[in-house]
Amino acid sequence: MISVLNEGLTCQTAGLLDQTGYEISATVDNPLLLSECKELVQFLGDYVAAGNAIQSGEIVKYGYWLVKVNLDDRRRLVFWEYNPEATDFVLGVSSTVSHWRDQHQICQKVDAVFSPPRLDQLVVISDGVYEGDEVEGVRYPSPDHMSGWWLTTDRFNGDTSTLKTVHAHHVSARRPDLAKFLALPFGYRFFSPQSDVWFDRKVADAES
């Protein structure tokens, strides 16, 4: 039986070392994230205990974000996560578990399936999104390279030639307030900052 203990802001498995040669450890920067940190460590600990090997240097997708584990000199696989710009890995899992918590809360609020995009999938945006304007979002069924999300503001005049595509991680870096909506599945719409969320059957039935 794998258990997870926490010391300060670090959560770590207890009981894996004899079986696998290492324990699993993750750290957050806020005590309010300890519950989600423990959930992450428990999930990966159970996964490894079931016979699924994780190697040092391996990158794992956890919800919306990417984490990497590195073996330290204390025989711990320590979690690192992508920075907000997705350019490098930094120690800890605060962004990872924050996205996990916030996106699950939005999906649970409207009884929607948790369906986060990949960080490399594309989002369609209009002028005003990066500038902090109010945003209307809609997620269409889309090909694999697209997230399905279209994010527009009042600056959009209907001319699709003015729209541009950016990677999902660029949206969450420039507009962290919008990241919580991105795990809503195809067919959902939202308004922000009002946090109005609803399902649109016509959107869900649109061809990709």
Tab-separated table of C-alpha atoms in Angstrom:
chain	number	residue	atom	x	y	z
A	1	MET	CA	0.000	0.000	0.000
A	2	ILE	CA	1.485	3.308	-1.147
A	3	SER	CA	0.895	6.296	1.110
A	4	VAL	CA	1.740	9.953	0.583
A	5	LEU	CA	3.189	12.128	3.325
A	6	ASN	CA	3.816	15.836	3.275
A	7	GLU	CA	6.575	17.820	4.923
A	8	GLY	CA	6.147	21.554	4.536
A	9	LEU	CA	5.152	22.150	0.920
A	10	THR	CA	6.510	18.823	-0.355
A	11	CYS	CA	4.477	15.646	-0.842
A	12	GLN	CA	6.267	12.295	-1.133
A	13	THR	CA	5.352	8.645	-1.416
A	14	ALA	CA	6.243	6.172	1.322
A	15	GLY	CA	6.599	2.530	0.380
A	16	LEU	CA	7.894	2.641	-3.186
A	17	LEU	CA	11.634	2.565	-2.484
A	18	ASP	CA	11.963	-1.172	-1.855
A	19	GLN	CA	9.810	-1.978	-4.883
A	20	THR	CA	11.182	0.441	-7.475
A	21	GLY	CA	14.385	1.902	-6.042
A	22	TYR	CA	12.926	5.383	-5.590
A	23	GLU	CA	10.161	7.441	-4.012
A	24	ILE	CA	8.149	10.118	-5.846
A	25	SER	CA	8.292	13.727	-4.619
A	26	ALA	CA	6.591	16.980	-5.662
A	27	THR	CA	6.601	20.508	-4.233
A	28	VAL	CA	4.207	23.443	-4.484
A	29	ASP	CA	4.669	27.084	-3.522
A	30	ASN	CA	1.322	27.540	-1.752
A	31	PRO	CA	-0.173	25.477	1.102
A	32	LEU	CA	-3.593	25.803	-0.565
A	33	LEU	CA	-2.282	23.508	-3.326
A	34	LEU	CA	-1.135	20.702	-1.025
A	35	SER	CA	-4.292	18.646	-1.534
A	36	GLU	CA	-3.875	18.704	-5.320
A	37	CYS	CA	-0.139	18.028	-4.973
A	38	LYS	CA	-0.877	14.965	-2.850
A	39	GLU	CA	-3.415	13.781	-5.431
A	40	LEU	CA	-0.800	14.015	-8.188
A	41	VAL	CA	1.823	12.115	-6.180
A	42	GLN	CA	-0.703	9.465	-5.134
A	43	PHE	CA	-1.816	8.974	-8.740
A	44	LEU	CA	1.721	8.504	-10.029
A	45	GLY	CA	2.706	6.418	-7.015
A	46	ASP	CA	-0.182	4.016	-7.615
A	47	TYR	CA	0.654	3.954	-11.332
A	48	VAL	CA	4.259	2.945	-10.628
A	49	ALA	CA	3.270	0.468	-7.901
A	50	ALA	CA	1.024	-1.265	-10.442
A	51	GLY	CA	4.116	-2.117	-12.487
A	52	ASN	CA	4.324	0.878	-14.828
A	53	ALA	CA	7.881	2.152	-14.906
A	54	ILE	CA	8.693	5.861	-14.990
A	55	GLN	CA	12.260	6.727	-15.937
A	56	SER	CA	14.312	9.706	-14.820
A	57	GLY	CA	13.962	12.428	-17.439
A	58	GLU	CA	10.548	11.201	-18.609
A	59	ILE	CA	7.903	13.809	-19.472
A	60	VAL	CA	4.333	13.110	-18.378
A	61	LYS	CA	1.101	14.936	-19.292
A	62	TYR	CA	-1.009	15.594	-16.200
A	63	GLY	CA	-4.270	17.196	-17.187
A	64	TYR	CA	-3.483	20.319	-19.198
A	65	TRP	CA	0.187	20.697	-18.223
A	66	LEU	CA	3.449	18.786	-18.693
A	67	VAL	CA	5.740	17.591	-15.901
A	68	LYS	CA	9.131	15.906	-15.942
A	69	VAL	CA	10.721	13.697	-13.276
A	70	ASN	CA	14.416	13.674	-12.427
A	71	LEU	CA	16.097	11.265	-10.011
A	72	ASP	CA	17.962	13.087	-7.239
A	73	ASP	CA	20.763	11.849	-4.967
A	74	ARG	CA	18.207	10.845	-2.298
A	75	ARG	CA	16.610	8.272	-4.640
A	76	ARG	CA	13.575	10.437	-5.258
A	77	LEU	CA	11.925	11.072	-8.594
A	78	VAL	CA	11.361	14.822	-8.227
A	79	PHE	CA	8.769	16.670	-10.290
A	80	TRP	CA	9.592	19.626	-12.511
A	81	GLU	CA	7.006	21.435	-14.644
A	82	TYR	CA	6.888	23.574	-17.754
A	83	ASN	CA	7.146	27.270	-17.020
A	84	PRO	CA	4.140	29.348	-18.176
A	85	GLU	CA	5.772	30.064	-21.549
A	86	ALA	CA	6.469	26.306	-22.021
A	87	THR	CA	10.117	27.032	-22.827
A	88	ASP	CA	11.848	25.262	-19.925
A	89	PHE	CA	11.187	23.080	-16.889
A	90	VAL	CA	11.238	24.579	-13.397
A	91	LEU	CA	11.159	22.823	-10.029
A	92	GLY	CA	7.714	22.202	-8.576
A	93	VAL	CA	4.159	21.510	-9.742
A	94	SER	CA	2.234	24.644	-8.721
A	95	SER	CA	1.065	25.566	-12.232
A	96	THR	CA	0.252	21.950	-13.040
A	97	VAL	CA	-2.004	21.358	-10.057
A	98	SER	CA	-3.521	24.866	-10.238
A	99	HIS	CA	-4.673	24.155	-13.800
A	100	TRP	CA	-5.915	20.725	-12.691
A	101	ARG	CA	-7.954	22.204	-9.826
A	102	ASP	CA	-9.364	25.218	-11.666
A	103	GLN	CA	-10.268	23.353	-14.853
A	104	HIS	CA	-11.937	20.522	-12.949
A	105	GLN	CA	-13.970	23.045	-10.943
A	106	ILE	CA	-15.311	24.658	-14.125
A	107	CYS	CA	-16.136	21.286	-15.713
A	108	GLN	CA	-17.834	20.020	-12.552
A	109	LYS	CA	-19.853	23.231	-12.276
A	110	VAL	CA	-21.605	22.470	-15.587
A	111	ASP	CA	-21.326	18.653	-15.391
A	112	ALA	CA	-18.971	18.556	-18.381
A	113	VAL	CA	-16.332	15.959	-19.237
A	114	PHE	CA	-12.801	17.130	-18.416
A	115	SER	CA	-11.166	17.496	-21.852
A	116	PRO	CA	-8.001	19.625	-21.734
A	117	PRO	CA	-6.203	20.441	-24.998
A	118	ARG	CA	-2.555	19.640	-25.577
A	119	LEU	CA	-0.204	22.555	-25.106
A	120	ASP	CA	0.886	22.353	-28.756
A	121	GLN	CA	-2.650	22.495	-30.147
A	122	LEU	CA	-3.703	25.762	-31.762
A	123	VAL	CA	-6.224	28.320	-30.531
A	124	VAL	CA	-7.845	30.937	-32.791
A	125	ILE	CA	-7.790	34.421	-31.244
A	126	SER	CA	-8.817	37.918	-32.233
A	127	ASP	CA	-7.299	41.260	-31.390
A	128	GLY	CA	-8.033	42.176	-27.792
A	129	VAL	CA	-7.484	38.733	-26.282
A	130	TYR	CA	-3.855	39.362	-25.381
A	131	GLU	CA	-4.719	42.956	-24.473
A	132	GLY	CA	-6.987	41.843	-21.614
A	133	ASP	CA	-10.415	42.550	-23.118
A	134	GLU	CA	-13.559	40.618	-22.226
A	135	VAL	CA	-13.561	37.337	-24.147
A	136	GLU	CA	-16.179	35.092	-25.689
A	137	GLY	CA	-14.904	31.537	-26.153
A	138	VAL	CA	-16.382	28.673	-28.157
A	139	ARG	CA	-14.909	25.205	-28.767
A	140	TYR	CA	-15.673	23.547	-32.111
A	141	PRO	CA	-14.979	19.914	-33.108
A	142	SER	CA	-11.623	20.250	-34.877
A	143	PRO	CA	-8.718	18.372	-36.480
A	144	ASP	CA	-6.038	17.031	-34.155
A	145	HIS	CA	-3.647	19.973	-34.556
A	146	MET	CA	-6.366	22.386	-33.403
A	147	SER	CA	-7.733	22.701	-29.863
A	148	GLY	CA	-11.112	23.773	-31.223
A	149	TRP	CA	-11.103	27.002	-29.220
A	150	TRP	CA	-12.002	30.313	-30.843
A	151	LEU	CA	-11.516	33.304	-28.536
A	152	THR	CA	-12.838	36.675	-29.669
A	153	THR	CA	-13.448	40.136	-28.238
A	154	ASP	CA	-15.527	43.144	-29.285
A	155	ARG	CA	-12.616	44.165	-31.511
A	156	PHE	CA	-13.480	41.304	-33.903
A	157	ASN	CA	-15.537	42.685	-36.796
A	158	GLY	CA	-16.378	39.346	-38.440
A	159	ASP	CA	-13.442	39.393	-40.869
A	160	THR	CA	-11.765	36.013	-40.289
A	161	SER	CA	-8.608	37.224	-42.048
A	162	THR	CA	-7.873	39.329	-38.946
A	163	LEU	CA	-7.779	36.256	-36.699
A	164	LYS	CA	-4.561	34.426	-35.828
A	165	THR	CA	-3.650	31.045	-34.401
A	166	VAL	CA	-1.419	30.569	-31.360
A	167	HIS	CA	-0.508	27.571	-29.244
A	168	ALA	CA	-2.699	26.863	-26.220
A	169	HIS	CA	0.181	27.477	-23.822
A	170	HIS	CA	0.600	31.000	-25.201
A	171	VAL	CA	-3.008	31.755	-24.296
A	172	SER	CA	-2.645	30.510	-20.719
A	173	ALA	CA	0.632	32.421	-20.330
A	174	ARG	CA	-0.755	35.724	-21.629
A	175	ARG	CA	-4.269	35.282	-20.200
A	176	PRO	CA	-4.022	33.025	-17.134
A	177	ASP	CA	-7.592	34.020	-16.277
A	178	LEU	CA	-8.799	32.090	-19.341
A	179	ALA	CA	-6.890	28.864	-18.671
A	180	LYS	CA	-9.601	27.509	-16.367
A	181	PHE	CA	-12.063	27.276	-19.284
A	182	LEU	CA	-9.813	25.402	-21.709
A	183	ALA	CA	-10.696	21.871	-20.514
A	184	LEU	CA	-14.371	22.296	-21.423
A	185	PRO	CA	-15.195	19.853	-24.255
A	186	PHE	CA	-16.385	20.578	-27.790
A	187	GLY	CA	-19.700	22.398	-27.875
A	188	TYR	CA	-19.136	24.668	-24.884
A	189	ARG	CA	-19.094	28.444	-24.791
A	190	PHE	CA	-18.019	30.919	-22.125
A	191	PHE	CA	-17.919	34.618	-21.378
A	192	SER	CA	-15.092	36.003	-19.266
A	193	PRO	CA	-14.690	37.680	-16.796
A	194	GLN	CA	-18.325	36.861	-15.967
A	195	SER	CA	-17.503	33.099	-15.977
A	196	ASP	CA	-20.756	32.307	-17.776
A	197	VAL	CA	-20.501	28.795	-19.249
A	198	TRP	CA	-23.067	26.883	-21.317
A	199	PHE	CA	-23.430	24.088	-23.869
A	200	ASP	CA	-24.370	24.851	-27.493
A	201	ARG	CA	-25.706	21.819	-29.398
A	202	LYS	CA	-25.213	23.479	-32.802
A	203	VAL	CA	-21.531	23.960	-32.046
A	204	ALA	CA	-21.122	20.384	-30.795
A	205	ASP	CA	-22.721	19.028	-33.986
A	206	ALA	CA	-20.598	21.156	-36.344
A	207	GLU	CA	-18.268	19.220	-38.654
A	208	SER	CA	-14.553	19.483	-37.878
